[in-house]
Amino acid sequence: MANFKGHALPGSFFLLFGLWWSVKYPLRYLSEKVTKNPHRNHCYQRLDVIEGATKIIFALIGMLAEQFVPDGPHLYLYSGEQRNWVKLMNWQHTTMYLFYGLSGVMDVLTYSPLKVPLGMDRLMLSVAVFVEGFLFYYHVLHRPMLDQHIHSLLLIALFGGACSTMLEVFMRDNIVLELFRASLTILQGTWFWQIGFVLFLPLGGPAWDEDDHDNIMFVTMCFFWHYAAAVLIMLVNYVLTYCCIQKYKRSNGEIDIGLGIRKQKNDKSSHTALLHGSDEE
Amino acid sequence: MANFKGHALPGSFFLLFGLWWSVKYPLRYLSEKVTKNPHRNHCYQRLDVIEGATKIIFALIGMLAEQFVPDGPHLYLYSGEQRNWVKLMNWQHTTMYLFYGLSGVMDVLTYSPLKVPLGMDRLMLSVAVFVEGFLFYYHVLHRPMLDQHIHSLLLIALFGGACSTMLEVFMRDNIVLELFRASLTILQGTWFWQIGFVLFLPLGGPAWDEDDHDNIMFVTMCFFWHYAAAVLIMLVNYVLTYCCIQKYKRSNGEIDIGLGIRKQKNDKSSHTALLHGSDEE
Amino acid sequence: MANFKGHALPGSFFLLFGLWWSVKYPLRYLSEKVTKNPHRNHCYQRLDVIEGATKIIFALIGMLAEQFVPDGPHLYLYSGEQRNWVKLMNWQHTTMYLFYGLSGVMDVLTYSPLKVPLGMDRLMLSVAVFVEGFLFYYHVLHRPMLDQHIHSLLLIALFGGACSTMLEVFMRDNIVLELFRASLTILQGTWFWQIGFVLFLPLGGPAWDEDDHDNIMFVTMCFFWHYAAAVLIMLVNYVLTYCCIQKYKRSNGEIDIGLGIRKQKNDKSSHTALLHGSDEE
Amino acid sequence: MANFKGHALPGSFFLLFGLWWSVKYPLRYLSEKVTKNPHRNHCYQRLDVIEGATKIIFALIGMLAEQFVPDGPHLYLYSGEQRNWVKLMNWQHTTMYLFYGLSGVMDVLTYSPLKVPLGMDRLMLSVAVFVEGFLFYYHVLHRPMLDQHIHSLLLIALFGGACSTMLEVFMRDNIVLELFRASLTILQGTWFWQIGFVLFLPLGGPAWDEDDHDNIMFVTMCFFWHYAAAVLIMLVNYVLTYCCIQKYKRSNGEIDIGLGIRKQKNDKSSHTALLHGSDEE
């Protein structure tokens, strides 16, 4: 949907995931650091599965919204009568959501009895971001200059995020990469909202002159301010998490953070034991 | 051959290899995982040699077809009379096949007594894909927009695959990279068929308007649907392999998968012992 | 400030940091090498904190200068009366300094009790250089050819430096990467001065013809001469450091280099012990 | 020198180095493999120093040739009378040679008592190749299409080689990377000769039509044939080396290959012991 809601919806999805990650990863990192406990809490695997399921749900909501809004294609791709494609823009957005859905499926399968190789979930997430990037890249040709520029700035966040997620295939659980991914996801979320506000003026006001070079310059700068804001949000969440853990530690003498009950050895094969009585035992 | 068969032939080659890899790598991964046996079956080296030989045969078929079709160059490169190059398109395709042939030769040599360094086979495969990518890149300039676009989408699969194969030089037997390579090879195979159908209409029907922007948009999207399909095929093959191995395990109590008889230590130098009584012993 | 001082100021900042690094890293490397002491001197952590603070101060000076020069925006971003943006060029430069300031903050936090993951400081520095690169990239469109070219050469140093700093996230304390970063920072510093001299002629003289292709060619070549000079400076500093350490060693029999008193085990967690009685003990 | 000799000279330099490497690296690899001796022969360090010295000499020859050919700039850079730059093309070539000279200096210093960090030699070589690449990139703008294309193909070899050499900084003595570098260097050498033959017709014959698209297509293909030839040359040299070592082994029972007398532990610090009584002992 090339309107405000069509940008606010994915923007909110990305923002939610980004903010969640900016809490989850520091929490995991600091709780291990503070307890000097090298064992990984089992609950983080359960969280990954829930994350995967949430991705699938978000992707389904997005796909249904793109297809069945009043001016959507309603699953028609080609109109035989008029001999042309139906609402390709909505179909493209559906495609983007589809890959995030596939990424969610892979997240869930990683912890299923199927023993899908660790790393396939990160690879699929990376592919989903690359697909979004390439679709945007071809998407914005032949548009007004400001529209083209404001979308192409997104490509920096997308290809940066896709590459860093690809690295996570080989360096799983690297806290720096995870925080970087979180910050770029927040950036993507807030920038989708910004695009909506600039192009569709939901609050009214004068339209932006799409060919004014000064507007282009401001938008470029504004994109990096968003990133600076994302970094600050990350930092605040990190500090809050740190304080929580310190407080919890002082009151309990022991860290548990209310997330898991048992502790278990973080041996590589244990991740399959989550959802079923493992075949290996 | 700039016709339907000229795209269907390489498409079939890539599809065959992609599908084969999408069975072979999960089979190897799961049989090691299930038996908790870190030793590599000898048969996989024999398979690699057979794969290499198949590559050489496919490359020869491709080269001969490009040269000796009725409107081919029949090994003439320069026509002295007319002072011009003969059928350069066919020569370019011959060149692409040549590099896949070289990659096959390197595969075979890796397991020969020559002790060619492990990793040269992956490097040569990566180079072959890069060469195909660069030839396509220069190939499609000065063509109608749709023709150019449909080929340039292939570049995403090619350069992605070349980079991931290059990584395999340093991370040999990384299951995630191998599955990624398999999925991109399937994509390449099906996309060659799609190009053939779009540009040469083997089943008849109205020709595509090569300058319609909507067609471009649809084709872009369609490329990523092909990839989604490739991922699903991979997933199905993975699950089928998993079921086969589980069934086999239950009936035999022991895993052998009918592929190898002896098990042997996976020490690095053992790969030379395949085809000859090793000099080292 | 698109004038000579606006280029000389950041040029001096980069030059100072580059020169400092070209002394600091060889000093650390050689003192460890010569003493065969694998332990890291504590003082290098204190130096990192001081470096971070210096970055913050330089960034503040830069931001204040850009905002409050007589023809600066004085913190006004949008002029409601004239309905246009105010001095966007200065705002863009302010944005660049802002990210270096954030990088300084992250440097300081890395050695604070917050246990910010090691590597975040390098990531943030890399991001700051990337942001500078992207801003320059969009900055120079629609300018005379020479102006555009002389700034775009800087992009080579910027993106090269950003990538190499990104690598330092994963290969911390790699002396080769650190020296490479130092050399590119010196290059950036001297090139800012060169840009100032070419575009604003502070010493008078005839203006450069901005559309003469020969000038473009000379400037390209000149850029690489600057890099050759940077490499030579690095080499001279390296040799001087080497001689100092050898002299010191001969006179003391023991290396201390006047920097640190205690030696301490370089265990990964010890870096938090710098500024406070560590919680962990 | 934009003439045949100006391309044949660097072409010969690259060809010599490429061929030498295509013998040296298999020799080292196979002699270690066959003797199962993990210790590195001392002579390879001596060879590296000789290589560095040869690079310096070649670079000096190149620089002097570019400056003092009859139509060269004779070290004049700016003509005050005519207010223009003197022979910038020759100056650019001089700059390229300069960086290879610096790379040679770094090679020599690596094995000097200065303890220059291992890896700086590879970094400097990589930088030299990058500089050549960037200079070529800006060099060929505003030239006839064929001239531009034939030079830009070289960029593939240059940037590929620069990246792979950069990897060697972190994966020193990786045989695959070394052979890849050798093959790209041979390619560069033969391609320089090819450029000379195409553009300057040293043997006479009709000039190439510089705007004929077919010529462009042929040249593209021809570039990859050169690479196929380079791979075959590498393979032949590898096999010859293998045979030599096998023959030597049979006649001596022990491998020494006439290169070194003592064997020594390949501990990391030993590389400084080459040229002097090490300070460490």
Coordinates of C-alpha atoms in Angstrom, one line a residue, chain B residues 4 8 22 28 33 42 60 66 70 74-75 81 139 178 218 226 229 240 243 246 249 251 256 261:
Chain B
F4 CA 14.8 -21.5 -25.9
A8 CA 16.9 -24.8 -21.2
S22 CA 20.0 -30.5 -1.8
R28 CA 25.9 -36.4 4.9
K33 CA 24.6 -36.1 13.4
H42 CA 34.8 -42.6 2.2
L60 CA 31.6 -30.8 -23.0
E66 CA 27.0 -24.3 -28.8
P70 CA 23.2 -25.7 -37.4
H74 CA 31.6 -24.6 -36.0
L75 CA 34.9 -23.6 -34.3
E81 CA 36.6 -12.9 -45.9
H139 CA 26.6 -9.6 -22.4
E178 CA 26.7 -25.8 1.1
F218 CA 6.6 -8.6 -12.2
H226 CA 11.6 -18.7 -7.6
A229 CA 10.3 -22.1 -4.2
L240 CA 12.5 -36.5 3.4
C243 CA 12.7 -39.4 7.6
Q246 CA 15.3 -42.2 10.9
K249 CA 18.2 -46.3 11.8
S251 CA 15.4 -51.0 11.0
D256 CA 25.2 -47.1 6.8
I261 CA 31.2 -50.0 3.7

